[in-house]
Amino acid sequence: LPNLGRRRLRSGFSAQSNRTRSRTARKLQDEPETTPVIYQSLPRMMVTLQDTQAPTGADIMSSPHVVMLTATELDGPWKKLYPSRDLTDPMAPPLPSPVEDGTRPKEAIEASDVARQKREKLSPDAKSAMTISNLNELSIKPESCFGRRGPLYVVACAVNVSTYTSGDFKQFELGQAVAPPPFNDRCLAVSGRCGYACLAEQEPLPYCLPNGYINQSFLVGNITIQNNKQLPVYMFVYVLLFGFCVKVVMLCPGIFSPYPHCGMYYPELTQQLRYIVTCTPSTAGDENKSTTIRNLVGCIAAMPRGIRCRYHVVLLDETHRHEMKVCWQKLCAILSAIPPSRLQSYDDNLIQFFAEWCEDTKKLNLNLIGAKVKVLEPGVLERVCGKSALKKLRGDPVWACMDQIDIQRLESALDEFEENVRDDNRWTRVAIHRDDVADWEPKDPRCMLRTHYVARAKPIEDERTNRVQHVAPGTWYYKVPADATLEDWLTLRQSAREMAYGHDDEDMDSHVVPLRTSRGKAGGLNFVENYMVVVAERPENAYNNEQDDAPCLYSIADARHQFQHDFMASTIPYFFNQDGDLDTKVAFTQCPQHFHESQDKTDYLDTNNASFFRLNCMIRNCSGGVSSCGTNGTWMIKHRDNSTIWETERVRVRDRSRRTKKVEVIERRTFHESCKVEDTASSLQAVVAGRYSQFINRKLSYGMAKAAVGYLAATQRWAEGGVVLSLQTLTTCEKGHWMVFATLLFFIAFIFSLIRLVTQDVDTWLIVMLGLVSQETMDIITIPMESLLSLIVTDLWRRKMLGTGIKDPAIYTKMALQMVMWLFMLMCCLFVLWVITSFCKLFRRKCCVFPDQLRWCGRLLITMDNLTYFVWFWTAFFWIGFNYYTALTQSHYHFQFEGMMLFMAVVNILNWGMIISNSFRYSLEQSMEANEIAHLSMDNIWRSNQLFYMTAPVQLFSIIVGIKEYLRYQFYGMDISFWEGGDRGDIAISIVKHWTLLLVFGPVAAWGCYFFFSHRYLNAWAACIVVTIIGLDVLHPCVYLWVGDSKLSAQEAAKMSWRQALTSGAWWKRLVNLLILNRTLTGILKYVGPAYFLLLPLSCLTTTYFGVNAAFMMVATNR
């Protein structure tokens, strides 16, 4: 600019942007340098103000002033471009040409005089400022009436032309409702008139001045700038982060590949096992003779062909039913009567007969053979007693060649068995305070099958005393001499007696041992395992080779479940590697529970637990972290020192005399007896020991489902046991528990890192604040990354792909940089963990205190999830409450439509892609391995959403009860590993019934409020749709719980008159049952949720609240 010579105009702008100054400079520099140029006026330019503070309160029409300065040289002096009229100033612009008064309107002359008088009163500085002058007036001439006759308020609102002409602005329509005052949140200028339209009498109106204008104070007011920094939004963001973290824990184990195993069964594999035992725990109730025999038939049929180790089938009768023992003896008589043949061995004939018997009985249900059935139907009785199977086998060529005398002997045994089963549900209990055991062995010693009846002592305890797990007054115990051996165990237990208060029965030469440390299922399983050790140590059962020191397999088959004939042949290979060697790292295998009568379409309470078995277990199996579910599980028990069956344990309660905790002797335990979920506790023990599990996703067991409401009781029991186990694990220092605690700390740190990433705008990196890395080192990484991200974000911003409301792309650049660096730090942490585990793997034989595989870390995540899943019960309450809060109250949060649509499209693709790919991958593997597919259906996904809402109050109740049970266990040493009768199941069912009823009728109230008043609120209608979908989700379970037990038949209903029907509760129950619980409505409703998810990206264009809802459901459900 100094080289421009005599150019008179030199301009600088104090409030002008650098971009404007550079553009003006280029304009001047582009002109020729030949001759001086005198500018009579300024070139066209635009002054832009940036980073100015918007005024607050009612004075939002005030605006900053811009003063234009000019100078002949850059060093000054600088003068205002529009000073007061000084004709001697060389920089003064020329005066306007005068206009004849006759050519000017009178109004224009008067307006110019008024403007001149105003200018004369202003200070020189004010005259030099650029201000907005009100030179124009607007007259509104409507084409129709403003309103009806009577009181009328008319408000005129002037808006910015950029707002009015923008594409997002919707033109007003006649009769359209507008938001109430204050109007200065949308108007540049506002004024109002009031009066009575078309009426002669003008009475005073509220808010109206005597001159007919609306009081300005009622039209304008303080405007609060709206943003998303509100408590509901923060709560929602935190819940999303929590849900995302839990989702990561659920999906993270799926990044690995499942552990390989032997491809198929070979008889030689069983030579590496000492024995295989299947245990059938049986109690009262529906576990009568028919139910228990069906189970035992399946266990015997599951014996693999050509087995090279002993195969034990054990009936664990926990209620000491003498008739059940006699029934077992009749079954043993059938085993002895299996005829031999010239074409195949006794073992093959036995397996073939029981396999056919198993096939005949696998689809029986409790309605046919349960305890409530007084007399079995003839056809059912034939199937239960094996006669139907024998009739089918008579046509087999092998059985047709058998000696008829042998066949008649078998038929006679079946007749006796039928007579015994016919007289069902009558029990006699004798000597229940003593153990009752019996064994059956085949005549041919080459046969590997052995069956046992086991009923451990169940003495009647003093109801006044606590049921504790240690020796105390009121409990039963027996004495063990110091030189007692394994063979003395059962004999010593026969001398058990009750400890009397005030009588100390201890002596120096023996130990007192509690007779029953666990009164639940775990205690019975441990008793069977100890008994099997005693049986295996008998001389006649010795192999006299290394097989005597081999591990054994222990399968659990609850009485209502029946193993299929290929159960063991399919399970055994999973304990061996691809070379056929026994893999002692395998702790157990687990098969899904399958109830054939509970089809997906009518399984209203998800009795099959299909979502867990068909999705979660498939994901967890990738890291070998599937948890045991009790029945259908097979455990590998390593060989131990069998010279004794007793071990020591530290007593939890303090001794009265010593006031210190002491050590007592107890019987050896294999399964945990500390809580009701012995399967989960035993799985935890295997994980911390470095062992893994295998999941067999096949229908290898057929169960008989109880009433569906019983599943809710089981859900409560599992949650209660989980609370107790969590407290026991995190408050004790047992071996390996520190790894679970460390995993929990890592998970908490992961949550806080996400919260810090999302909610805090910090300029200093955390690792720099901790002193791990210097700021200079971080700059080497972040500066190039920031430059690259800035180019990408700026390009997206220019293409308007970030939304139309984005003013500064630098904000998104910073967000992207922080996100990339967070991911980078996370990958660094995982890399360090991989290095440590790889190092430990090199020395795993000497150092087993730290995981030696990343898959082991994945199993620890699963274990942590099992111990904390109930903590997130409140998310269902929050989401339901959040939607009702939005539907009934004024909300001000807002999200951009384009960004929310893009976000939801990505989330849907990732979520459904994960579900479909995992399900398809596992189904494909199963189809190739066993030609069997257990796929995840839409019904299963729907049921998981139902359970998310249904079980929330049950989990809250379980947390309260679980804490109480833990305190009883920890401070009083009480046995909390068992339940009696319905336990707390009735309470859980009642809670779910009333909770689902509230969710079903809640949307009716929400829509009523919407039509009355809340339709004026932002997002209210979207929230009403969401609560309606929630109500539809739980509609079927609610109706099933309330009217599912309708017993009024169609014939009885037809005989009723209309008056009788309308006044009959049974008729109404039947009507609701028929209207709701039918396949047609079920088929429609199950697609409402999935269709809603698929349409969410498009629905986000109407309101972003749908995206908020979908984001929550993606991370919160499928738990």
Short mmCIF file of N, CA, C and O in Angstrom, two decimals, residues 348-440:
data_model
loop_
_atom_site.label_atom_id
_atom_site.label_comp_id
_atom_site.label_asym_id
_atom_site.label_seq_id
_atom_site.Cartn_x
_atom_site.Cartn_y
_atom_site.Cartn_z
N ASP A 348 -24.19 -103.36 23.08
CA ASP A 348 -24.86 -102.82 21.90
C ASP A 348 -26.37 -103.02 21.98
O ASP A 348 -27.16 -102.13 21.61
N ASN A 349 -26.80 -104.19 22.47
CA ASN A 349 -28.24 -104.42 22.64
C ASN A 349 -28.83 -103.46 23.66
O ASN A 349 -29.92 -102.93 23.47
N LEU A 350 -28.11 -103.26 24.75
CA LEU A 350 -28.58 -102.36 25.80
C LEU A 350 -28.71 -100.94 25.27
O LEU A 350 -29.73 -100.26 25.48
N ILE A 351 -27.68 -100.47 24.57
CA ILE A 351 -27.71 -99.10 24.04
C ILE A 351 -28.82 -98.95 23.00
O ILE A 351 -29.54 -97.93 22.97
N GLN A 352 -29.00 -99.97 22.16
CA GLN A 352 -30.04 -99.88 21.13
C GLN A 352 -31.43 -99.83 21.76
O GLN A 352 -32.29 -99.03 21.33
N PHE A 353 -31.67 -100.66 22.77
CA PHE A 353 -32.98 -100.68 23.42
C PHE A 353 -33.27 -99.36 24.12
O PHE A 353 -34.35 -98.78 23.97
N PHE A 354 -32.30 -98.86 24.88
CA PHE A 354 -32.53 -97.62 25.63
C PHE A 354 -32.55 -96.40 24.70
O PHE A 354 -33.21 -95.40 25.00
N ALA A 355 -31.86 -96.46 23.58
CA ALA A 355 -31.94 -95.36 22.61
C ALA A 355 -33.34 -95.27 22.02
O ALA A 355 -33.89 -94.17 21.84
N GLU A 356 -33.95 -96.44 21.72
CA GLU A 356 -35.32 -96.45 21.22
C GLU A 356 -36.29 -95.99 22.31
O GLU A 356 -37.24 -95.27 22.04
N TRP A 357 -36.04 -96.41 23.52
CA TRP A 357 -36.85 -95.99 24.67
C TRP A 357 -36.75 -94.47 24.86
O TRP A 357 -37.74 -93.79 25.10
N CYS A 358 -35.56 -93.95 24.71
CA CYS A 358 -35.34 -92.49 24.84
C CYS A 358 -36.08 -91.75 23.74
O CYS A 358 -36.69 -90.70 23.99
N GLU A 359 -36.05 -92.28 22.52
CA GLU A 359 -36.73 -91.61 21.41
C GLU A 359 -38.24 -91.60 21.64
O GLU A 359 -38.92 -90.63 21.27
N ASP A 360 -38.77 -92.63 22.28
CA ASP A 360 -40.20 -92.70 22.55
C ASP A 360 -40.66 -91.70 23.61
O ASP A 360 -41.81 -91.27 23.61
N THR A 361 -39.78 -91.35 24.52
CA THR A 361 -40.18 -90.53 25.68
C THR A 361 -39.65 -89.11 25.65
O THR A 361 -39.96 -88.32 26.54
N LYS A 362 -38.87 -88.73 24.64
CA LYS A 362 -38.22 -87.42 24.68
C LYS A 362 -39.20 -86.26 24.57
O LYS A 362 -38.95 -85.17 25.08
N LYS A 363 -40.36 -86.47 23.95
CA LYS A 363 -41.31 -85.38 23.77
C LYS A 363 -42.50 -85.48 24.71
O LYS A 363 -43.54 -84.85 24.48
N LEU A 364 -42.36 -86.24 25.79
CA LEU A 364 -43.37 -86.22 26.84
C LEU A 364 -43.27 -84.91 27.60
O LEU A 364 -42.21 -84.27 27.63
N ASN A 365 -44.36 -84.50 28.25
CA ASN A 365 -44.34 -83.27 29.01
C ASN A 365 -45.02 -83.50 30.35
O ASN A 365 -45.60 -84.56 30.61
N LEU A 366 -44.97 -82.50 31.20
CA LEU A 366 -45.51 -82.63 32.55
C LEU A 366 -47.03 -82.76 32.55
O LEU A 366 -47.61 -83.27 33.52
N ASN A 367 -47.68 -82.31 31.50
CA ASN A 367 -49.13 -82.49 31.42
C ASN A 367 -49.52 -83.95 31.21
O ASN A 367 -50.66 -84.34 31.45
N LEU A 368 -48.55 -84.75 30.75
CA LEU A 368 -48.81 -86.17 30.50
C LEU A 368 -48.31 -87.06 31.63
O LEU A 368 -48.93 -88.07 31.96
N ILE A 369 -47.17 -86.68 32.24
CA ILE A 369 -46.57 -87.56 33.25
C ILE A 369 -46.21 -86.83 34.53
O ILE A 369 -45.54 -87.40 35.40
N GLY A 370 -46.60 -85.57 34.68
CA GLY A 370 -46.25 -84.81 35.86
C GLY A 370 -46.97 -85.29 37.11
O GLY A 370 -47.81 -86.18 37.09
N ALA A 371 -46.62 -84.66 38.25
CA ALA A 371 -47.18 -85.08 39.54
C ALA A 371 -48.68 -84.85 39.61
O ALA A 371 -49.38 -85.52 40.37
N LYS A 372 -49.20 -83.91 38.83
CA LYS A 372 -50.62 -83.62 38.87
C LYS A 372 -51.46 -84.67 38.12
O LYS A 372 -52.68 -84.67 38.23
N VAL A 373 -50.80 -85.52 37.34
CA VAL A 373 -51.50 -86.57 36.60
C VAL A 373 -51.70 -87.75 37.54
O VAL A 373 -50.74 -88.41 37.95
N LYS A 374 -52.94 -88.02 37.89
CA LYS A 374 -53.23 -89.11 38.83
C LYS A 374 -53.06 -90.48 38.19
O LYS A 374 -52.51 -91.39 38.80
N VAL A 375 -53.56 -90.63 36.95
CA VAL A 375 -53.48 -91.92 36.25
C VAL A 375 -52.93 -91.66 34.85
O VAL A 375 -53.46 -90.83 34.11
N LEU A 376 -51.86 -92.37 34.52
CA LEU A 376 -51.27 -92.21 33.19
C LEU A 376 -52.14 -92.86 32.13
O LEU A 376 -52.73 -93.94 32.36
N GLU A 377 -52.23 -92.22 30.98
CA GLU A 377 -52.95 -92.82 29.87
C GLU A 377 -52.23 -94.09 29.41
O GLU A 377 -51.00 -94.18 29.51
N PRO A 378 -52.99 -95.09 28.91
CA PRO A 378 -52.36 -96.36 28.52
C PRO A 378 -51.23 -96.19 27.52
O PRO A 378 -50.17 -96.82 27.66
N GLY A 379 -51.42 -95.36 26.51
CA GLY A 379 -50.37 -95.16 25.53
C GLY A 379 -49.14 -94.51 26.12
O GLY A 379 -48.00 -94.87 25.81
N VAL A 380 -49.37 -93.54 27.01
CA VAL A 380 -48.26 -92.87 27.68
C VAL A 380 -47.53 -93.84 28.60
O VAL A 380 -46.30 -93.86 28.67
N LEU A 381 -48.30 -94.67 29.31
CA LEU A 381 -47.68 -95.63 30.23
C LEU A 381 -46.81 -96.63 29.48
O LEU A 381 -45.72 -97.01 29.95
N GLU A 382 -47.24 -97.05 28.31
CA GLU A 382 -46.43 -97.96 27.50
C GLU A 382 -45.12 -97.31 27.08
O GLU A 382 -44.07 -97.96 27.06
N ARG A 383 -45.17 -96.05 26.75
CA ARG A 383 -43.95 -95.34 26.36
C ARG A 383 -43.01 -95.15 27.54
O ARG A 383 -41.79 -95.32 27.42
N VAL A 384 -43.58 -94.81 28.71
CA VAL A 384 -42.75 -94.59 29.90
C VAL A 384 -42.09 -95.88 30.35
O VAL A 384 -40.92 -95.90 30.79
N CYS A 385 -42.80 -97.00 30.25
CA CYS A 385 -42.29 -98.28 30.75
C CYS A 385 -41.44 -99.04 29.74
O CYS A 385 -40.95 -100.13 30.05
N GLY A 386 -41.28 -98.56 28.53
CA GLY A 386 -40.40 -99.19 27.56
C GLY A 386 -41.06 -100.24 26.70
O GLY A 386 -40.40 -100.82 25.82
N LYS A 387 -42.34 -100.52 26.93
CA LYS A 387 -43.00 -101.54 26.12
C LYS A 387 -43.12 -101.10 24.67
O LYS A 387 -43.00 -101.92 23.75
N SER A 388 -43.40 -99.86 24.45
CA SER A 388 -43.51 -99.35 23.09
C SER A 388 -42.19 -99.50 22.34
O SER A 388 -42.15 -99.84 21.15
N ALA A 389 -41.07 -99.23 23.05
CA ALA A 389 -39.75 -99.38 22.41
C ALA A 389 -39.48 -100.83 22.05
O ALA A 389 -38.94 -101.12 20.96
N LEU A 390 -39.88 -101.76 22.93
CA LEU A 390 -39.64 -103.17 22.63
C LEU A 390 -40.46 -103.61 21.43
O LEU A 390 -39.99 -104.40 20.58
N LYS A 391 -41.68 -103.12 21.31
CA LYS A 391 -42.51 -103.49 20.16
C LYS A 391 -41.85 -103.04 18.87
O LYS A 391 -41.89 -103.76 17.85
N LYS A 392 -41.27 -101.89 18.85
CA LYS A 392 -40.61 -101.39 17.64
C LYS A 392 -39.37 -102.21 17.33
O LYS A 392 -39.06 -102.47 16.15
N LEU A 393 -38.64 -102.63 18.38
CA LEU A 393 -37.41 -103.37 18.14
C LEU A 393 -37.67 -104.81 17.72
O LEU A 393 -36.78 -105.46 17.16
N ARG A 394 -38.87 -105.32 17.97
CA ARG A 394 -39.17 -106.70 17.55
C ARG A 394 -39.08 -106.85 16.04
O ARG A 394 -38.86 -107.95 15.53
N GLY A 395 -39.26 -105.78 15.33
CA GLY A 395 -39.13 -105.83 13.88
C GLY A 395 -37.71 -105.68 13.38
O GLY A 395 -37.45 -105.78 12.18
N ASP A 396 -36.76 -105.38 14.28
CA ASP A 396 -35.36 -105.24 13.89
C ASP A 396 -34.76 -106.63 13.63
O ASP A 396 -35.02 -107.58 14.38
N PRO A 397 -33.97 -106.81 12.59
CA PRO A 397 -33.40 -108.14 12.29
C PRO A 397 -32.59 -108.71 13.45
O PRO A 397 -32.62 -109.93 13.68
N VAL A 398 -31.83 -107.89 14.15
CA VAL A 398 -31.02 -108.39 15.25
C VAL A 398 -31.89 -108.91 16.37
O VAL A 398 -31.68 -110.01 16.90
N TRP A 399 -32.92 -108.16 16.71
CA TRP A 399 -33.78 -108.57 17.82
C TRP A 399 -34.72 -109.71 17.40
O TRP A 399 -35.18 -110.50 18.23
N ALA A 400 -35.00 -109.79 16.13
CA ALA A 400 -35.86 -110.88 15.67
C ALA A 400 -35.18 -112.24 15.79
O ALA A 400 -35.84 -113.29 15.88
N CYS A 401 -33.84 -112.24 15.79
CA CYS A 401 -33.09 -113.48 15.88
C CYS A 401 -32.82 -113.92 17.32
O CYS A 401 -32.18 -114.95 17.55
N MET A 402 -33.27 -113.12 18.29
CA MET A 402 -33.00 -113.45 19.68
C MET A 402 -33.88 -114.59 20.15
O MET A 402 -34.98 -114.83 19.61
N ASP A 403 -33.42 -115.25 21.21
CA ASP A 403 -34.17 -116.34 21.82
C ASP A 403 -35.44 -115.79 22.44
O ASP A 403 -35.41 -114.80 23.17
N GLN A 404 -36.58 -116.42 22.15
CA GLN A 404 -37.85 -115.95 22.66
C GLN A 404 -37.93 -116.03 24.18
O GLN A 404 -38.63 -115.25 24.82
N ILE A 405 -37.21 -116.97 24.76
CA ILE A 405 -37.20 -117.05 26.23
C ILE A 405 -36.57 -115.80 26.82
O ILE A 405 -37.05 -115.25 27.81
N ASP A 406 -35.49 -115.32 26.19
CA ASP A 406 -34.85 -114.08 26.66
C ASP A 406 -35.78 -112.89 26.47
O ASP A 406 -35.84 -112.00 27.32
N ILE A 407 -36.51 -112.87 25.37
CA ILE A 407 -37.45 -111.77 25.13
C ILE A 407 -38.57 -111.80 26.17
O ILE A 407 -38.99 -110.76 26.70
N GLN A 408 -39.05 -112.99 26.49
CA GLN A 408 -40.10 -113.09 27.50
C GLN A 408 -39.60 -112.65 28.86
O GLN A 408 -40.35 -112.05 29.64
N ARG A 409 -38.34 -112.95 29.16
CA ARG A 409 -37.78 -112.51 30.43
C ARG A 409 -37.75 -110.97 30.48
O ARG A 409 -38.05 -110.37 31.52
N LEU A 410 -37.41 -110.35 29.37
CA LEU A 410 -37.41 -108.88 29.30
C LEU A 410 -38.83 -108.34 29.42
O LEU A 410 -39.07 -107.34 30.13
N GLU A 411 -39.79 -108.98 28.77
CA GLU A 411 -41.18 -108.52 28.86
C GLU A 411 -41.71 -108.65 30.28
O GLU A 411 -42.45 -107.79 30.75
N SER A 412 -41.30 -109.70 30.97
CA SER A 412 -41.72 -109.86 32.36
C SER A 412 -41.16 -108.76 33.24
O SER A 412 -41.86 -108.21 34.10
N ALA A 413 -39.91 -108.41 33.00
CA ALA A 413 -39.31 -107.31 33.76
C ALA A 413 -40.02 -105.99 33.45
O ALA A 413 -40.23 -105.15 34.34
N LEU A 414 -40.41 -105.78 32.21
CA LEU A 414 -41.13 -104.57 31.84
C LEU A 414 -42.52 -104.55 32.47
O LEU A 414 -43.02 -103.48 32.87
N ASP A 415 -43.17 -105.70 32.59
CA ASP A 415 -44.48 -105.75 33.24
C ASP A 415 -44.37 -105.37 34.71
O ASP A 415 -45.21 -104.61 35.23
N GLU A 416 -43.37 -105.89 35.39
CA GLU A 416 -43.18 -105.53 36.79
C GLU A 416 -42.88 -104.05 36.93
O GLU A 416 -43.35 -103.39 37.86
N PHE A 417 -42.08 -103.55 36.01
CA PHE A 417 -41.76 -102.13 36.04
C PHE A 417 -43.01 -101.28 35.80
O PHE A 417 -43.20 -100.24 36.45
N GLU A 418 -43.87 -101.71 34.90
CA GLU A 418 -45.12 -100.98 34.63
C GLU A 418 -46.01 -100.93 35.86
O GLU A 418 -46.58 -99.88 36.17
N GLU A 419 -46.12 -102.03 36.58
CA GLU A 419 -46.93 -102.05 37.79
C GLU A 419 -46.38 -101.10 38.84
O GLU A 419 -47.13 -100.45 39.56
N ASN A 420 -45.09 -101.01 38.91
CA ASN A 420 -44.49 -100.10 39.89
C ASN A 420 -44.72 -98.64 39.51
O ASN A 420 -45.02 -97.81 40.37
N VAL A 421 -44.58 -98.33 38.25
CA VAL A 421 -44.75 -96.94 37.80
C VAL A 421 -46.22 -96.53 37.89
O VAL A 421 -46.54 -95.37 38.16
N ARG A 422 -47.12 -97.48 37.68
CA ARG A 422 -48.54 -97.15 37.71
C ARG A 422 -48.95 -96.59 39.07
O ARG A 422 -49.77 -95.68 39.17
N ASP A 423 -48.35 -97.10 40.14
CA ASP A 423 -48.64 -96.63 41.49
C ASP A 423 -47.67 -95.50 41.82
O ASP A 423 -46.69 -95.67 42.53
N ASP A 424 -47.97 -94.34 41.27
CA ASP A 424 -47.05 -93.19 41.37
C ASP A 424 -47.53 -92.21 42.44
O ASP A 424 -48.66 -92.25 42.91
N ASN A 425 -46.60 -91.30 42.82
CA ASN A 425 -46.91 -90.18 43.71
C ASN A 425 -47.30 -90.62 45.13
O ASN A 425 -48.01 -89.91 45.83
N ARG A 426 -46.86 -91.76 45.56
CA ARG A 426 -47.06 -92.19 46.94
C ARG A 426 -45.69 -92.47 47.52
O ARG A 426 -44.98 -93.38 47.07
N TRP A 427 -45.33 -91.72 48.54
CA TRP A 427 -43.96 -91.79 49.05
C TRP A 427 -43.96 -92.17 50.53
O TRP A 427 -44.81 -91.76 51.31
N THR A 428 -42.96 -92.95 50.86
CA THR A 428 -42.70 -93.33 52.25
C THR A 428 -41.23 -93.02 52.54
O THR A 428 -40.34 -93.46 51.79
N ARG A 429 -40.98 -92.29 53.61
CA ARG A 429 -39.61 -91.91 53.97
C ARG A 429 -39.23 -92.58 55.28
O ARG A 429 -39.90 -92.40 56.29
N VAL A 430 -38.14 -93.33 55.24
CA VAL A 430 -37.67 -94.04 56.43
C VAL A 430 -36.19 -93.74 56.62
O VAL A 430 -35.42 -93.62 55.65
N ALA A 431 -35.81 -93.58 57.89
CA ALA A 431 -34.39 -93.38 58.27
C ALA A 431 -33.73 -92.30 57.42
O ALA A 431 -32.64 -92.49 56.88
N ILE A 432 -34.37 -91.16 57.34
CA ILE A 432 -33.83 -90.11 56.49
C ILE A 432 -32.58 -89.47 57.10
O ILE A 432 -31.88 -88.71 56.42
N HIS A 433 -32.28 -89.74 58.35
CA HIS A 433 -31.09 -89.19 58.97
C HIS A 433 -29.86 -90.04 58.68
O HIS A 433 -28.77 -89.75 59.19
N ARG A 434 -30.02 -91.09 57.89
CA ARG A 434 -28.91 -91.95 57.51
C ARG A 434 -28.77 -91.97 55.98
O ARG A 434 -29.75 -91.82 55.25
N ASP A 435 -27.54 -92.17 55.53
CA ASP A 435 -27.29 -92.31 54.10
C ASP A 435 -27.85 -93.64 53.61
O ASP A 435 -27.83 -94.65 54.31
N ASP A 436 -28.35 -93.63 52.38
CA ASP A 436 -28.90 -94.84 51.77
C ASP A 436 -28.30 -94.94 50.36
O ASP A 436 -28.60 -94.11 49.49
N VAL A 437 -27.46 -95.93 50.14
CA VAL A 437 -26.82 -96.11 48.85
C VAL A 437 -26.99 -97.55 48.39
O VAL A 437 -27.08 -98.47 49.21
N ALA A 438 -27.07 -97.73 47.09
CA ALA A 438 -27.19 -99.07 46.50
C ALA A 438 -26.54 -99.04 45.13
O ALA A 438 -26.55 -98.01 44.43
N ASP A 439 -25.97 -100.16 44.72
CA ASP A 439 -25.24 -100.25 43.46
C ASP A 439 -25.78 -101.40 42.62
O ASP A 439 -26.30 -102.40 43.15
N TRP A 440 -25.64 -101.24 41.31
CA TRP A 440 -25.95 -102.33 40.38
C TRP A 440 -24.78 -102.50 39.44
O TRP A 440 -24.25 -101.52 38.88
#
